[in-house]
Coordinates of C-alpha atoms in Angstrom, one line a residue:
A1 CA 171.5 -63.7 -35.3
A2 CA 169.9 -60.3 -36.2
G3 CA 170.3 -57.0 -35.4
C4 CA 168.6 -53.9 -33.6
D5 CA 166.6 -52.2 -36.2
L6 CA 167.3 -48.9 -34.6
C7 CA 170.7 -48.6 -33.0
A8 CA 171.9 -51.9 -36.1
D9 CA 175.0 -52.5 -32.8
G10 CA 173.5 -54.6 -30.5
A11 CA 171.4 -58.1 -30.6
A12 CA 168.2 -58.2 -31.6
A13 CA 166.2 -59.5 -27.6
G14 CA 162.8 -58.2 -28.2
R15 CA 160.5 -57.1 -30.7
C16 CA 157.7 -54.4 -30.7
L17 CA 154.6 -56.0 -31.9
T18 CA 153.0 -51.7 -32.7
C19 CA 155.7 -51.0 -34.0
G20 CA 156.9 -54.3 -35.8
V21 CA 160.9 -53.3 -35.1
R22 CA 163.6 -55.6 -33.4
L23 CA 165.2 -54.3 -30.4
C24 CA 168.2 -54.4 -28.1
R25 CA 168.0 -54.6 -25.1
F26 CA 169.4 -51.2 -24.3
C27 CA 166.3 -49.5 -27.2
C28 CA 163.8 -52.3 -25.7
R29 CA 163.9 -49.9 -22.5
A30 CA 164.2 -46.8 -24.1
H31 CA 161.6 -47.2 -26.4
R32 CA 159.4 -47.5 -22.6
R33 CA 160.8 -44.6 -22.0
Q34 CA 159.4 -42.8 -24.8
K35 CA 156.7 -40.6 -24.5
K36 CA 155.4 -42.1 -28.2
T37 CA 156.5 -45.8 -27.5
A38 CA 155.6 -46.1 -24.5
S39 CA 153.0 -47.9 -24.6
H40 CA 153.4 -50.2 -27.2
A41 CA 153.0 -54.1 -26.3
V42 CA 157.5 -55.2 -26.5
T43 CA 157.9 -59.0 -26.3
E44 CA 160.8 -60.3 -25.4
L45 CA 162.2 -63.1 -29.0
E46 CA 162.4 -65.9 -26.9
N47 CA 158.9 -65.7 -25.7
T48 CA 157.2 -65.1 -29.3
K49 CA 155.3 -67.8 -31.1
D50 CA 157.3 -68.1 -33.5
C51 CA 160.6 -66.1 -33.1
S52 CA 160.9 -66.3 -36.9
Q53 CA 158.5 -64.2 -38.0
A54 CA 159.3 -61.7 -35.3
G55 CA 161.0 -58.8 -37.5
K56 CA 158.4 -59.2 -39.7
P57 CA 155.6 -55.8 -40.7
L58 CA 152.6 -57.1 -39.6
L59 CA 150.3 -57.4 -42.9
C60 CA 147.0 -56.7 -43.9
P61 CA 144.5 -59.8 -44.5
S62 CA 142.7 -58.5 -46.8
H63 CA 145.3 -57.0 -48.9
P64 CA 148.9 -59.4 -47.9
T65 CA 150.6 -57.2 -50.2
E66 CA 150.6 -53.7 -47.6
E67 CA 151.2 -53.6 -44.2
L68 CA 148.9 -52.2 -41.5
Q69 CA 150.3 -48.6 -41.0
L70 CA 147.1 -46.6 -40.1
F71 CA 144.1 -46.6 -38.0
C72 CA 140.3 -46.9 -38.2
E73 CA 139.0 -44.9 -35.4
Q74 CA 135.6 -45.5 -36.7
C75 CA 135.5 -49.5 -37.1
D76 CA 138.6 -49.9 -34.5
Q77 CA 140.9 -51.1 -36.0
P78 CA 144.2 -51.8 -38.0
V79 CA 144.5 -51.5 -41.8
C80 CA 146.1 -50.8 -44.9
R81 CA 146.4 -47.8 -47.0
D82 CA 144.0 -49.9 -49.9
C83 CA 141.5 -50.3 -47.3
V84 CA 141.7 -46.2 -46.4
L85 CA 141.0 -45.9 -50.1
G86 CA 138.4 -48.6 -50.3
R87 CA 135.6 -49.5 -48.1
H88 CA 136.8 -47.3 -45.4
R89 CA 137.1 -44.3 -47.2
Q90 CA 134.7 -41.5 -45.7
H91 CA 136.0 -42.9 -42.0
P92 CA 138.6 -40.8 -39.6
C93 CA 141.5 -42.7 -40.1
D94 CA 145.1 -41.6 -38.5
F95 CA 148.6 -43.7 -38.5
T96 CA 149.4 -46.1 -35.9
G97 CA 152.1 -44.5 -33.8
N98 CA 149.5 -41.2 -34.2
V99 CA 146.6 -43.0 -32.1
I100 CA 148.7 -45.3 -29.7
H101 CA 148.9 -42.7 -27.0
R102 CA 145.3 -42.6 -26.3
H103 CA 144.0 -46.4 -27.0
G104 CA 147.9 -46.9 -25.0
D105 CA 146.4 -45.0 -22.0
A106 CA 143.5 -46.7 -21.7
L107 CA 144.6 -49.6 -22.0
R108 CA 146.3 -48.5 -18.6
E109 CA 143.4 -47.8 -17.0
L110 CA 142.8 -51.6 -18.0
L111 CA 145.2 -53.1 -16.4
K112 CA 145.6 -50.5 -13.5
S113 CA 142.3 -51.5 -12.5
S114 CA 143.1 -54.9 -13.2
Q115 CA 146.1 -55.3 -11.1
Q116 CA 144.4 -53.8 -8.3
H117 CA 141.8 -56.0 -8.6
M118 CA 144.8 -58.8 -8.2
D119 CA 146.2 -57.8 -5.6
T120 CA 142.5 -57.0 -4.4
L121 CA 142.2 -61.2 -5.0
E122 CA 145.7 -62.3 -3.8
D123 CA 144.0 -60.4 -0.2
V124 CA 141.6 -62.4 -0.2
L125 CA 143.3 -65.7 -0.7
S126 CA 145.7 -65.2 1.5
Q127 CA 142.7 -64.1 3.6
V128 CA 140.9 -67.3 2.7
D129 CA 144.3 -69.5 3.2
E130 CA 144.8 -67.7 7.1
M131 CA 141.2 -68.5 7.7
G132 CA 141.4 -72.2 6.7
S133 CA 144.6 -72.7 9.1
A134 CA 142.2 -70.9 11.9
V135 CA 139.3 -72.9 11.1
R136 CA 141.7 -76.2 11.6
S137 CA 143.1 -74.6 14.6
R138 CA 139.6 -73.9 15.9
T139 CA 138.2 -77.2 15.4
E140 CA 141.6 -78.6 17.1
A141 CA 140.6 -76.5 20.3
V142 CA 136.6 -77.1 20.2
A143 CA 137.4 -81.0 19.8
A144 CA 139.4 -80.8 22.5
E145 CA 136.7 -78.7 24.3
I146 CA 134.0 -81.6 23.5
C147 CA 137.1 -84.2 24.9
L148 CA 136.5 -82.9 28.2
F149 CA 133.3 -81.9 28.4
A150 CA 132.3 -85.4 27.2
R151 CA 134.6 -87.0 29.8
G152 CA 133.6 -84.9 32.9
Y153 CA 129.6 -85.6 31.4
V154 CA 130.5 -89.2 31.5
K155 CA 132.5 -88.6 35.4
A156 CA 129.9 -87.4 36.2
I157 CA 126.6 -89.8 35.3
E158 CA 128.8 -92.0 36.6
E159 CA 129.1 -90.9 40.0
H160 CA 125.4 -89.9 39.7
R161 CA 124.6 -93.7 38.8
D162 CA 126.8 -94.9 41.8
R163 CA 124.8 -92.3 43.9
L164 CA 121.1 -94.0 43.0
L165 CA 122.6 -97.6 43.4
K166 CA 123.9 -96.3 46.6
Q167 CA 119.9 -94.7 47.6
L168 CA 118.5 -98.3 46.4
E169 CA 120.6 -99.7 47.5
D170 CA 120.0 -97.9 51.3
L171 CA 116.0 -97.6 50.8
K172 CA 116.5 -102.3 50.3
V173 CA 118.3 -102.7 53.3
Q174 CA 115.3 -99.8 54.8
K175 CA 112.4 -101.8 53.6
E176 CA 114.2 -105.2 54.2
N177 CA 114.3 -103.9 58.2
L178 CA 111.0 -102.8 58.8
L179 CA 110.1 -106.5 57.2
H180 CA 112.2 -108.2 60.1
L181 CA 110.9 -105.7 62.7
Q182 CA 107.1 -107.0 61.2
K183 CA 108.2 -109.9 61.0
A184 CA 109.3 -111.1 64.3
Q185 CA 106.8 -109.2 66.1
L186 CA 103.9 -111.5 64.7
Q187 CA 106.1 -114.1 64.9
Q188 CA 106.0 -113.6 68.7
L189 CA 103.1 -112.8 68.9
L190 CA 102.2 -116.4 66.8
L191 CA 104.0 -118.5 68.8
D192 CA 101.9 -116.6 72.1
M193 CA 99.0 -117.1 70.7
R194 CA 99.8 -120.8 69.5
T195 CA 100.9 -121.5 73.3
G196 CA 98.4 -120.1 74.9
V197 CA 96.0 -122.3 72.6
E198 CA 97.5 -125.1 73.2
F199 CA 97.2 -125.0 76.8
T200 CA 93.9 -124.1 77.0
E201 CA 92.8 -126.5 74.5
H202 CA 94.6 -129.2 76.7
L203 CA 93.3 -128.0 80.0
L204 CA 89.5 -128.1 78.8
M205 CA 90.4 -131.5 77.1
S206 CA 92.1 -133.5 80.2
G207 CA 92.0 -130.9 83.0
S208 CA 89.0 -132.0 85.4
D209 CA 86.4 -129.4 86.3
V210 CA 88.2 -127.5 89.7
E211 CA 91.2 -127.4 87.2
I212 CA 89.5 -125.7 84.7
L213 CA 87.7 -123.3 87.3
I214 CA 90.7 -123.3 89.3
T215 CA 92.8 -122.2 85.8
K216 CA 89.8 -120.6 84.2
G217 CA 90.8 -116.7 85.8
V218 CA 94.5 -116.6 84.6
V219 CA 94.0 -118.6 81.0
S220 CA 91.2 -115.7 80.2
S221 CA 93.0 -113.3 81.2
R222 CA 96.0 -114.7 79.0
L223 CA 94.3 -115.0 75.6
T224 CA 91.4 -111.6 76.0
K225 CA 95.0 -109.7 76.6
L226 CA 96.4 -111.9 73.5
N227 CA 93.9 -110.6 71.0
S228 CA 93.5 -107.2 71.8
I229 CA 97.2 -106.7 71.0
A230 CA 97.0 -104.8 67.5
Y231 CA 98.6 -106.0 64.1
S232 CA 98.5 -104.8 61.0
T233 CA 97.3 -107.0 58.2
Q234 CA 99.5 -105.8 56.0
P235 CA 103.0 -106.0 55.2
S236 CA 105.1 -103.2 56.6
V237 CA 105.9 -101.7 53.5
D238 CA 105.4 -102.0 50.0
D239 CA 107.8 -102.5 46.5
R240 CA 106.6 -99.2 45.6
I241 CA 110.0 -98.0 43.9
Q242 CA 109.9 -96.8 40.9
F243 CA 113.0 -94.9 38.5
S244 CA 112.5 -91.8 36.8
P245 CA 115.0 -91.4 34.2
H246 CA 113.8 -87.6 33.3
E247 CA 113.3 -86.4 36.6
R248 CA 115.4 -83.5 37.6
A249 CA 118.3 -84.3 40.3
G250 CA 120.6 -81.3 40.7
H251 CA 124.0 -81.3 40.0
C252 CA 127.3 -83.6 39.9
C253 CA 130.6 -82.8 39.2
G254 CA 129.3 -79.4 38.2
Y255 CA 126.3 -80.9 35.2
E256 CA 123.0 -81.3 35.2
V257 CA 122.1 -85.1 36.3
F258 CA 118.5 -86.2 35.0
G259 CA 117.3 -89.5 37.2
A260 CA 115.4 -89.7 40.2
I261 CA 114.6 -92.8 42.4
L262 CA 110.8 -92.7 43.6
N263 CA 109.2 -94.3 46.5
K264 CA 106.8 -91.5 48.0
A265 CA 103.5 -91.8 47.2
V266 CA 100.5 -90.1 47.5
D267 CA 98.2 -90.6 50.2
P268 CA 94.7 -88.3 49.8
A269 CA 94.3 -88.1 53.7
R270 CA 97.4 -86.0 54.0
C271 CA 97.1 -83.2 51.4
T272 CA 95.9 -80.3 52.0
L273 CA 93.6 -77.5 50.5
H274 CA 95.2 -73.4 50.7
G275 CA 93.5 -70.4 49.6
E276 CA 92.4 -67.1 50.3
D277 CA 89.2 -67.7 48.5
L278 CA 88.3 -71.4 49.3
H279 CA 85.2 -70.8 51.1
S280 CA 84.1 -67.5 48.7
A281 CA 83.6 -67.0 45.6
R282 CA 82.3 -63.9 42.9
Q283 CA 79.5 -64.2 40.3
N284 CA 81.3 -64.3 37.0
Q285 CA 85.0 -63.6 38.5
L286 CA 87.6 -65.3 38.4
S287 CA 88.8 -67.3 41.6
G288 CA 90.1 -70.6 43.0
F289 CA 92.7 -72.4 45.4
T290 CA 95.7 -74.8 45.9
L291 CA 96.1 -78.4 46.2
L292 CA 98.8 -79.4 48.2
C293 CA 99.5 -83.3 47.9
K294 CA 101.4 -84.6 50.2
D295 CA 102.6 -89.3 51.0
T296 CA 101.6 -91.0 53.9
T297 CA 105.0 -89.1 56.0
G298 CA 102.5 -86.3 55.4
E299 CA 105.7 -84.7 52.9
R300 CA 105.2 -83.1 50.5
M301 CA 105.2 -85.2 46.7
G302 CA 107.8 -82.7 44.5
R303 CA 106.6 -84.1 41.8
G304 CA 103.1 -83.9 39.5
G305 CA 101.0 -86.5 37.5
E306 CA 98.7 -87.1 39.7
A307 CA 95.1 -87.7 38.7
V308 CA 93.0 -85.7 40.4
R309 CA 89.8 -84.3 40.2
V310 CA 87.8 -82.0 41.1
T311 CA 83.6 -81.3 40.8
I312 CA 81.5 -78.2 42.1
T313 CA 78.3 -78.1 41.9
H314 CA 75.3 -76.0 43.1
K315 CA 73.4 -76.4 46.5
D316 CA 70.0 -75.3 45.0
K317 CA 70.0 -75.7 41.3
R318 CA 71.9 -79.4 41.0
D319 CA 71.9 -78.9 36.6
C320 CA 74.5 -76.1 37.5
A321 CA 77.9 -77.0 37.1
V322 CA 81.2 -75.1 37.7
K323 CA 83.9 -76.9 35.3
P324 CA 86.7 -76.4 37.0
T325 CA 90.8 -76.0 35.2
V326 CA 93.4 -77.8 37.1
C327 CA 96.6 -77.4 36.9
D328 CA 99.5 -79.3 37.3
N329 CA 102.2 -77.0 38.6
G330 CA 105.0 -80.4 38.2
D331 CA 106.3 -80.3 42.2
G332 CA 103.5 -81.5 44.4
S333 CA 101.0 -78.3 44.3
Y334 CA 98.0 -78.0 41.9
C335 CA 95.9 -75.0 41.1
I336 CA 92.4 -75.2 40.5
S337 CA 91.0 -72.0 39.2
Y338 CA 86.8 -71.4 38.2
I339 CA 84.3 -69.1 37.3
P340 CA 81.1 -69.4 39.3
E341 CA 77.8 -68.0 36.7
E342 CA 75.4 -68.4 39.5
P343 CA 75.2 -67.0 43.0
G344 CA 74.6 -69.0 45.8
L345 CA 76.2 -72.0 47.8
Y346 CA 77.8 -74.3 46.2
A347 CA 79.5 -78.4 47.3
V348 CA 82.9 -79.0 46.4
C349 CA 84.7 -82.5 46.0
V350 CA 88.4 -82.8 45.4
C351 CA 89.2 -86.6 44.9
V352 CA 93.3 -87.4 44.6
K353 CA 93.3 -91.2 43.0
G354 CA 89.4 -91.4 43.7
Q355 CA 89.5 -90.3 47.2
H356 CA 88.6 -87.2 49.3
V357 CA 91.9 -85.1 50.1
Q358 CA 91.2 -83.4 53.6
G359 CA 89.3 -80.7 54.3
S360 CA 87.0 -82.1 51.2
P361 CA 83.7 -81.3 50.4
F362 CA 83.5 -78.1 51.8
T363 CA 81.4 -75.4 51.5
V364 CA 81.6 -72.2 48.8
M365 CA 80.0 -69.7 49.1
V366 CA 79.5 -67.6 45.4
K367 CA 78.4 -63.2 46.2
H368 CA 76.8 -61.4 43.9
K369 CA 78.6 -60.3 41.0
F370 CA 80.5 -56.8 42.3
R371 CA 78.3 -53.5 42.4
E372 CA 79.6 -51.1 41.1
H373 CA 77.9 -47.3 43.2
Q374 CA 75.9 -45.5 41.3
G375 CA 76.2 -42.3 42.8
V376 CA 79.4 -39.4 43.5
F377 CA 82.4 -39.9 45.6
H378 CA 81.7 -36.4 47.7
C379 CA 82.3 -34.1 50.4
C380 CA 78.5 -32.7 50.4
T381 CA 75.4 -33.0 48.5
F382 CA 75.7 -29.0 47.9
C383 CA 79.3 -28.9 46.2
S384 CA 78.3 -31.9 43.8
S385 CA 74.9 -30.9 42.5
G386 CA 75.8 -27.2 42.8
G387 CA 73.7 -25.7 45.1
Q388 CA 70.6 -28.1 44.6
K389 CA 68.2 -27.6 48.0
A390 CA 66.3 -31.1 45.6
A391 CA 69.6 -33.3 45.4
R392 CA 69.9 -35.9 48.3
C393 CA 72.6 -37.7 50.1
A394 CA 72.4 -41.5 51.5
C395 CA 74.2 -40.3 54.6
G396 CA 71.1 -39.0 55.6
G397 CA 72.1 -35.2 56.1
T398 CA 70.8 -32.0 55.9
M399 CA 71.3 -28.5 55.9
P400 CA 69.4 -25.1 56.6
G401 CA 67.3 -23.0 54.4
G402 CA 64.9 -26.2 53.1
Y403 CA 68.4 -27.6 51.1
Q404 CA 67.2 -31.5 51.8
G405 CA 71.4 -32.9 51.0
C406 CA 73.8 -32.9 53.2
G407 CA 76.8 -30.0 53.8
H408 CA 79.9 -29.6 55.3
G409 CA 79.7 -29.5 59.8
H410 CA 75.9 -29.6 59.2
K411 CA 73.6 -32.1 61.6
G412 CA 73.8 -36.1 60.1
H413 CA 77.1 -35.0 57.4
P414 CA 79.8 -37.7 58.1
G415 CA 83.2 -35.5 58.3
C416 CA 85.0 -36.6 55.4
H417 CA 84.4 -38.0 52.1
H418 CA 81.4 -40.0 51.0
W419 CA 79.7 -42.1 48.4
S420 CA 76.0 -40.0 47.3
C421 CA 74.6 -43.4 46.7
C422 CA 75.2 -45.9 49.6
G423 CA 77.0 -43.3 52.1
Q424 CA 80.0 -45.3 52.0
V425 CA 83.0 -43.6 52.9
K426 CA 85.7 -46.0 51.1
E427 CA 86.6 -45.0 47.6
S428 CA 87.4 -47.6 47.0
S429 CA 84.4 -49.9 48.0
E430 CA 80.9 -52.3 47.1
C431 CA 77.4 -50.7 46.7
L432 CA 75.7 -51.4 49.3
C433 CA 72.1 -50.5 47.8
G434 CA 71.0 -52.6 44.9
P435 CA 70.3 -50.8 41.7
P436 CA 67.5 -48.4 42.3
S437 CA 63.8 -49.6 41.2
D438 CA 61.5 -46.2 40.6
T439 CA 62.1 -42.8 38.7
S440 CA 62.4 -41.1 41.6
Q441 CA 65.6 -42.5 42.7
R442 CA 66.8 -42.6 38.9
S443 CA 66.6 -39.1 38.9
L444 CA 68.0 -38.3 42.5
L445 CA 71.2 -40.6 41.5
R446 CA 71.3 -38.2 38.4
T447 CA 71.0 -35.2 40.4
V448 CA 73.3 -35.8 42.6
A449 CA 76.0 -37.2 39.6
L450 CA 76.0 -33.5 38.4

C-alpha cells in the first residue's frame, strides 16, 4: 500500500483533492484542523472513483505536462504556469494554496446554507409524515362518526316510518268506523221506510175503506216522521289521504325528519280574514290584510299551497282595479297587500278554490293621501310671526292692540302648542284643511311660517 506523502510513517487512507497528496488518517485529521488547509476537500481512498490515480497530481488539459498549481481570479479556474504565460498573461493569478481559503470560506457559507435547508427539509418531511398519520387517524375517527350518525339516522327514519304507518292505520280505522256508523244508520232508516212503505202499500191494496180510514192517521204519521229524518246524501268521510315527503315532521331520536300524512281539506266557509286595515286604506300607501285558511273542523291549516284569488275593484269606477299581491307564508296564512291609486269605495273578493271565504266580499274605504300641515306648530302667532299684527291662526284666538292672531292667555288661545293652518293640537296629525286656494291664504300661511 502507498504511504502518506506528509509523514511517510502511516499508510495512505485518504487524498486531498486540492493539494493532490496522499494522507494517512492522522494527517487527514491534521489537514482539516490547520487553518490553511481546513477548506480542502479530503476524500477516502476507497471512495474515489479511481484509486490508482489518487496520488497523481492534476494536470492541465491545455498543457498535459504541467500541473494545475495556479488559479486565475478573472476566469475563476485553476491554471498551470504555461497558461499564465499564455492567454492568462494579464489576468490576476495566484497559487492555489493562497486563494483556497477565500474560496473555501464561500463554499463553507453555501454549505452552511444548504445544510440549513436540509435540516428544514427534514423537519418538513417529518411534519408531512406526521400529518399523513394525523389525516389517517382523523379519517378513521370521522368515519366512525359518520357510521354512528348514519345508524342513528336510519333508526330515526325507521321509527318515523313506523309512526307514520301507525297514523295511517289509525286514520283508516277512524274513517271506516265513521262509514260503518253512517251505514248502520242509513240501513236502519231504509229498513224502517221499507217496512212503512210495504205496510202502506198492502193497506191500500188489500184493506177495506174502513180499515184504511181507521189506520190512516197512524200510517201517515209514521211515514211523515220517517220522511223528516235528515241524512247525508254523501259519505260522511272522503278518501283524501296524501303523503307529503317534503313536509317537516319535527324531530325523532334527535334527528330532524321529513314526511307527513295530509288528510286536512281546506273549507273556504271557515277561512277568516284579519287585519287592522281590513276596511280602510290610504291613497298611494301600502295596505293589506291576512287570510287564515282552516279545514272543515275549523282548525287552522298547517301548510300552504292553496289556490287563493283576490280581486279589488272600485265601486264607482269599474275600470279602476287594484292588483293585489298574495304571499303564501307556508303555514296556512296568506298576506294580501295592495296600493290603491284612487280614493273611494272598493269591493274586495277573496276566494279559495273558487269559493268566497268567510266575510267575502267586503268593502274598503280608501281615503285621500295623507295631508301634510302647511302652517307651523307654534305656541302662538305673536311668537312664530315675530310680532306681526296681520298674522292669523286657525285656532281663532286674538290679542288686544290690533293683533289678528292668537297670544298666550288671550281670547281663543287653546292653551297649548297647535298648528296654525288647522288649529290641531297634536303635532303628528293629518291637516284638516285642504290645500290653500287663494292668494291671501297662501300669503297668510307664508307669514305664519316665518
